[in-house]
Each structure stands twice: as C-alpha cells, then as structure tokens.
Short mmCIF file of C-alpha atoms in Angstrom, two decimals:
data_model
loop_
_atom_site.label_atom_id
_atom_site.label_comp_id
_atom_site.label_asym_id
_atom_site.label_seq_id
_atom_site.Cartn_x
_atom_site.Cartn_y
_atom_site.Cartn_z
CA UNK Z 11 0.00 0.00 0.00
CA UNK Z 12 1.36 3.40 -0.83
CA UNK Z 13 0.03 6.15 1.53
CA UNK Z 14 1.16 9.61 0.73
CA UNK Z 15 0.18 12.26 3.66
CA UNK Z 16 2.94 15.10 3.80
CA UNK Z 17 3.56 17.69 1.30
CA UNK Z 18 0.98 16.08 -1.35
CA UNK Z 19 -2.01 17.01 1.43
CA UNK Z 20 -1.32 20.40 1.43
CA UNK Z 21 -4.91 22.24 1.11
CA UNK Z 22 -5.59 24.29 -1.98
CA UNK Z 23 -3.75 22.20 -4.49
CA UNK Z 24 -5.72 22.52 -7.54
CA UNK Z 25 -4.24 19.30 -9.26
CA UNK Z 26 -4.69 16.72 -6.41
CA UNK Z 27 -7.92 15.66 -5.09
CA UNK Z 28 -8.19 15.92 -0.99
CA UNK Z 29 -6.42 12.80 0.95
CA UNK Z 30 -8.67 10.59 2.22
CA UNK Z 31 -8.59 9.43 5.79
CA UNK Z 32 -6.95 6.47 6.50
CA UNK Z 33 -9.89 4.14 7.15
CA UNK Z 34 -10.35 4.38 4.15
CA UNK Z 35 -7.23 2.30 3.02
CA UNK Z 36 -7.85 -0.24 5.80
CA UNK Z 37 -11.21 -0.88 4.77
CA UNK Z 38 -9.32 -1.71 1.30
CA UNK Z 39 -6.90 -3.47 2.61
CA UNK Z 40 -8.92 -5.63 4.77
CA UNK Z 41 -11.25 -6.31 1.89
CA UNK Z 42 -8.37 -7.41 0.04
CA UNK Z 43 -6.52 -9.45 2.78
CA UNK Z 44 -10.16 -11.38 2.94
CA UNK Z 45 -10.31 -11.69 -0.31
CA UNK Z 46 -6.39 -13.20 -1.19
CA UNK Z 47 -5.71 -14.61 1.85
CA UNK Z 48 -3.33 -11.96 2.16
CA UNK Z 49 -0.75 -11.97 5.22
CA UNK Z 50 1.91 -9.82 4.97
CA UNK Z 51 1.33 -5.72 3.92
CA UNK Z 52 4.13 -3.77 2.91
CA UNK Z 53 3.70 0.06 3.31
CA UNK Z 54 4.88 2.98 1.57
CA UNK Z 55 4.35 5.98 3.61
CA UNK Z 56 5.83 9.91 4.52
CA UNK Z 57 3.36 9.56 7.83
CA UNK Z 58 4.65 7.74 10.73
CA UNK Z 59 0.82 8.24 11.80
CA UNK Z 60 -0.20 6.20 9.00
CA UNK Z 61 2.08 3.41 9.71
CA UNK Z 62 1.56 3.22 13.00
CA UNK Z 63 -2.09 3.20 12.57
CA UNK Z 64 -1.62 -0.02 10.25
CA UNK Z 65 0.26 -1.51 12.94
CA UNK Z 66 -2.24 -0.79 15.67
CA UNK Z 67 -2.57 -3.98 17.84
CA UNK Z 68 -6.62 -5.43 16.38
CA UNK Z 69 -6.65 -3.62 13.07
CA UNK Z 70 -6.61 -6.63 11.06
CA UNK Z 71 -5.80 -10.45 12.99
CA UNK Z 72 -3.22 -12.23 11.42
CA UNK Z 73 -1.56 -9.28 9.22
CA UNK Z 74 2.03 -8.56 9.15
CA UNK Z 75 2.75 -4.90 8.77
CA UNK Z 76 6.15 -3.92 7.28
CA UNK Z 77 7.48 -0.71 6.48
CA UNK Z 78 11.01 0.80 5.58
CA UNK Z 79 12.75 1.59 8.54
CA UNK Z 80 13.28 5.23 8.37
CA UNK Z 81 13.15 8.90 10.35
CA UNK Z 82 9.70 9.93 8.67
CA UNK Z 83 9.73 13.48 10.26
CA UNK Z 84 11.43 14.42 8.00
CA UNK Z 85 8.45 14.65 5.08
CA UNK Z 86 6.47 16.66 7.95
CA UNK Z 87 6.54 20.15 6.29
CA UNK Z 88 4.47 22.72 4.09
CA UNK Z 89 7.44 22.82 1.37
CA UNK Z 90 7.67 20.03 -1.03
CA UNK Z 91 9.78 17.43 -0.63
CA UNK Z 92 11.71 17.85 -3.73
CA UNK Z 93 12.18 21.75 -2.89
CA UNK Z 94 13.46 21.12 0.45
CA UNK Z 95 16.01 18.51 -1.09
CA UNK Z 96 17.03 21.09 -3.81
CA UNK Z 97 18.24 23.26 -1.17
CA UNK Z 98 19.75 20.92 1.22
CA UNK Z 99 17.32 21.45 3.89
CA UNK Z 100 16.76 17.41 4.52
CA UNK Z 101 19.40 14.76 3.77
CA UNK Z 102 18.93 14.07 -0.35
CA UNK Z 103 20.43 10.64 -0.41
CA UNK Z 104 18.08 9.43 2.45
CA UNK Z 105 15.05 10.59 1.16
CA UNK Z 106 16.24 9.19 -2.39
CA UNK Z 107 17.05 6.17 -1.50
CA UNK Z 108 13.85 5.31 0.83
CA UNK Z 109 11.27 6.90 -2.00
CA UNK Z 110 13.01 4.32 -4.55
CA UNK Z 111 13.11 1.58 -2.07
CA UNK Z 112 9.53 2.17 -1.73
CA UNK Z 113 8.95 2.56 -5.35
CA UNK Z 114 10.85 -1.14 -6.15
CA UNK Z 115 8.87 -2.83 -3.18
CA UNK Z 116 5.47 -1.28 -4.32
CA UNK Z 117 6.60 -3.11 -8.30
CA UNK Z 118 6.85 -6.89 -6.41
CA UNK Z 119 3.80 -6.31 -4.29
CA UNK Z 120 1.00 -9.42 -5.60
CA UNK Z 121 -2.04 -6.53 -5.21
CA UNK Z 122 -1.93 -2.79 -4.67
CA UNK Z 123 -3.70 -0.21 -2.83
CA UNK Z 124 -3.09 3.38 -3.72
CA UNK Z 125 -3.65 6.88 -4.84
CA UNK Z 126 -3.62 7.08 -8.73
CA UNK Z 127 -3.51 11.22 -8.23
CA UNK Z 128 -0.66 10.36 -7.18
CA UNK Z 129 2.76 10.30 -9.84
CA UNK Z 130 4.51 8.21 -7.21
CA UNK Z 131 1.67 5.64 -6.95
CA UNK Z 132 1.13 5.37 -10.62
CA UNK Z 133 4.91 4.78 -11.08
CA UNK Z 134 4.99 2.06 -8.53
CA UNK Z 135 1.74 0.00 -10.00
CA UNK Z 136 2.91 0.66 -13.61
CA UNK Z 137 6.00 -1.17 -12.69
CA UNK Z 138 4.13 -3.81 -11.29
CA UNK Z 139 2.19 -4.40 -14.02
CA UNK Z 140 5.55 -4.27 -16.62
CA UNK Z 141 7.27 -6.79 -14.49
CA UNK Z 142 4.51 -8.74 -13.64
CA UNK Z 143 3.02 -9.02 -17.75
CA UNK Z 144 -0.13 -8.24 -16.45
CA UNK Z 145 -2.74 -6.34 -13.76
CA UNK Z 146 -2.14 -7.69 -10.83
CA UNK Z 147 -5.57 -7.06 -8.62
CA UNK Z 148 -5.89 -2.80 -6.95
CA UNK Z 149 -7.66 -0.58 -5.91
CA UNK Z 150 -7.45 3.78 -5.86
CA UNK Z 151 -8.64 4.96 -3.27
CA UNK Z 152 -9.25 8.37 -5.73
CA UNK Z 153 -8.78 8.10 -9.38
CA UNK Z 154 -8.47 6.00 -11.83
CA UNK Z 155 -5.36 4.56 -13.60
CA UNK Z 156 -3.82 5.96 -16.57
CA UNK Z 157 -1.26 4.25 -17.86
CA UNK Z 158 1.60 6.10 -19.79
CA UNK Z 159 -0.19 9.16 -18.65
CA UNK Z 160 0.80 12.37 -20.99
CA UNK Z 161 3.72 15.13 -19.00
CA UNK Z 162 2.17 18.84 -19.25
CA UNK Z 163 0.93 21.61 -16.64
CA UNK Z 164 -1.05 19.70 -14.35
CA UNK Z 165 -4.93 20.17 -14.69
CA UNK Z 166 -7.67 18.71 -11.61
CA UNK Z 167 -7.91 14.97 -12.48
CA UNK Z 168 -11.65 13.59 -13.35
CA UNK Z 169 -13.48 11.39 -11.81
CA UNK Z 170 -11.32 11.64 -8.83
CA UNK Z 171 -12.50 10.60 -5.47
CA UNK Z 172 -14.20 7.09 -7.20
CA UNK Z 173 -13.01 4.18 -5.77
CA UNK Z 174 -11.47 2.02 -8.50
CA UNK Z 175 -11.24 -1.49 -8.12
CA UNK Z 176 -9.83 -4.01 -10.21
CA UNK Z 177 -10.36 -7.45 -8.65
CA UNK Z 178 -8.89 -10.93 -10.29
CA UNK Z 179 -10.74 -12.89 -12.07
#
C-alpha cells in the first residue's frame, strides 16, 4: 500500500484531489486481505501516523505490517519534498534512496492499494504491471489509472474521489 500524507495534502492544491482518511485504506486493505488470503502488507508511507495506525494492535488479525525503517519526520513540512532537497534542507540521499526503495517494493507487491492522483503511486503500479506481464488485482482509493499518462501543466484529475477497483478474475 502506498500512503502519501505530507507535502501532497497540502490544502488548496488545484491538481490533487483531498487525501482521504486512512480508514479508508484499511477498509481496502482488509477487503483485500479477505479476499487473497493476504498476510503480509508492505507500506509505503511519509506519515509515521499512517504506519503506525496499520500496525495498531486489532486492526486486522493475522496481518504482518512492514514498512522501511526510516526517520519519517522528516516529510512533515508545508514545502515540497523535492524543494526542500534542492536546497539541502533534509538529507537528499536518504530521502532518495527510501522513495526508490519504496517505489521497487510497491513493483513486487502481488495486489496494490493506492492513490492514482498520485505520480509516485502510478509509477509504482505501472511497474508492477511491466514486471509482472499483467494487472495484478488494486484498488485507488481516488482516481483512476492511466497508464503512460501524458507530462504537461497539471490540470484537476476527473473522476477523482471514485473508488477504482480491479479485482482478479
């Protein structure tokens, strides 16, 4: 599961719809764990709160919550991430290095459970689905995928905020 919460919840952004709460990944997840038989979750995250709120002792009997093992206070900010690396204000080879982790561990997970607004998200599932040969079973929590998605100013996504879910057959 990728779960973004620091600078890509900022309010007012006119190209990303609102983050959603999240519940609403667990109730995802859990539906999916049910569903697959699914015991281990790997999660991508820039909220400690997040990950510790997977982990919560009850959430979901007989799940395995994994995470890199990293200083997430560091994505707690109103600046970007990628601005605050540009000028030196966080360490750039840490926060490198854990987002492609992330991004490579994402691209071997067997089903998915993301944001599609978000670039990162996208990147990790299209890799999945490139290395896998085909869709491996997700869900969006917001929009819908869009593979190979065109580069230009960003614009509000539509149909954002519909849950898209793409269960095997």
């Amino acid at each position: 599961v990728h779960v973004r919460y620091g600078d890509g919840c900022i309010p007012n952004q006119m190209h990303r719809p609102r983050c959603e709460p999240i519940s609403v990944y667990q109730a995802e997840i859990a539906a999916l764990a049910q569903r697959y038989q699914v015991t281990r979750l790997f999660v991508a995250t820039d909220s400690q709160l997040a990950l510790d709120q997977l982990r919560a002792p009850g959430w979901l009997a007989g799940l395995e919550v994994v995470g890199v093992q990293l200083d997430r206070r560091v994505f707690e900010s109103e600046w970007w991430i990628d601005h605050r690396a540009a000028y030196g204000l966080v360490d750039r080879e840490m926060v490198g290095e854990s987002a492609l982790l992330d991004l490579l561990l994402l691209s071997q997970a067997d089903y998915f459970v993301g944001s599609f607004s978000s670039h990162f998200s996208a990147a990790a599932f299209e890799l999945s689905v490139f290395s896998k040969g085909f869709v491996p079973p997700y869900v969006s929590v917001d929009c819908p995928w869009k593979p190979a998605r065109p580069l230009g100013p960003m614009t509000a996504l539509p149909d954002c905020h519909t849950r898209v879910v793409r269960p095997s057959t």
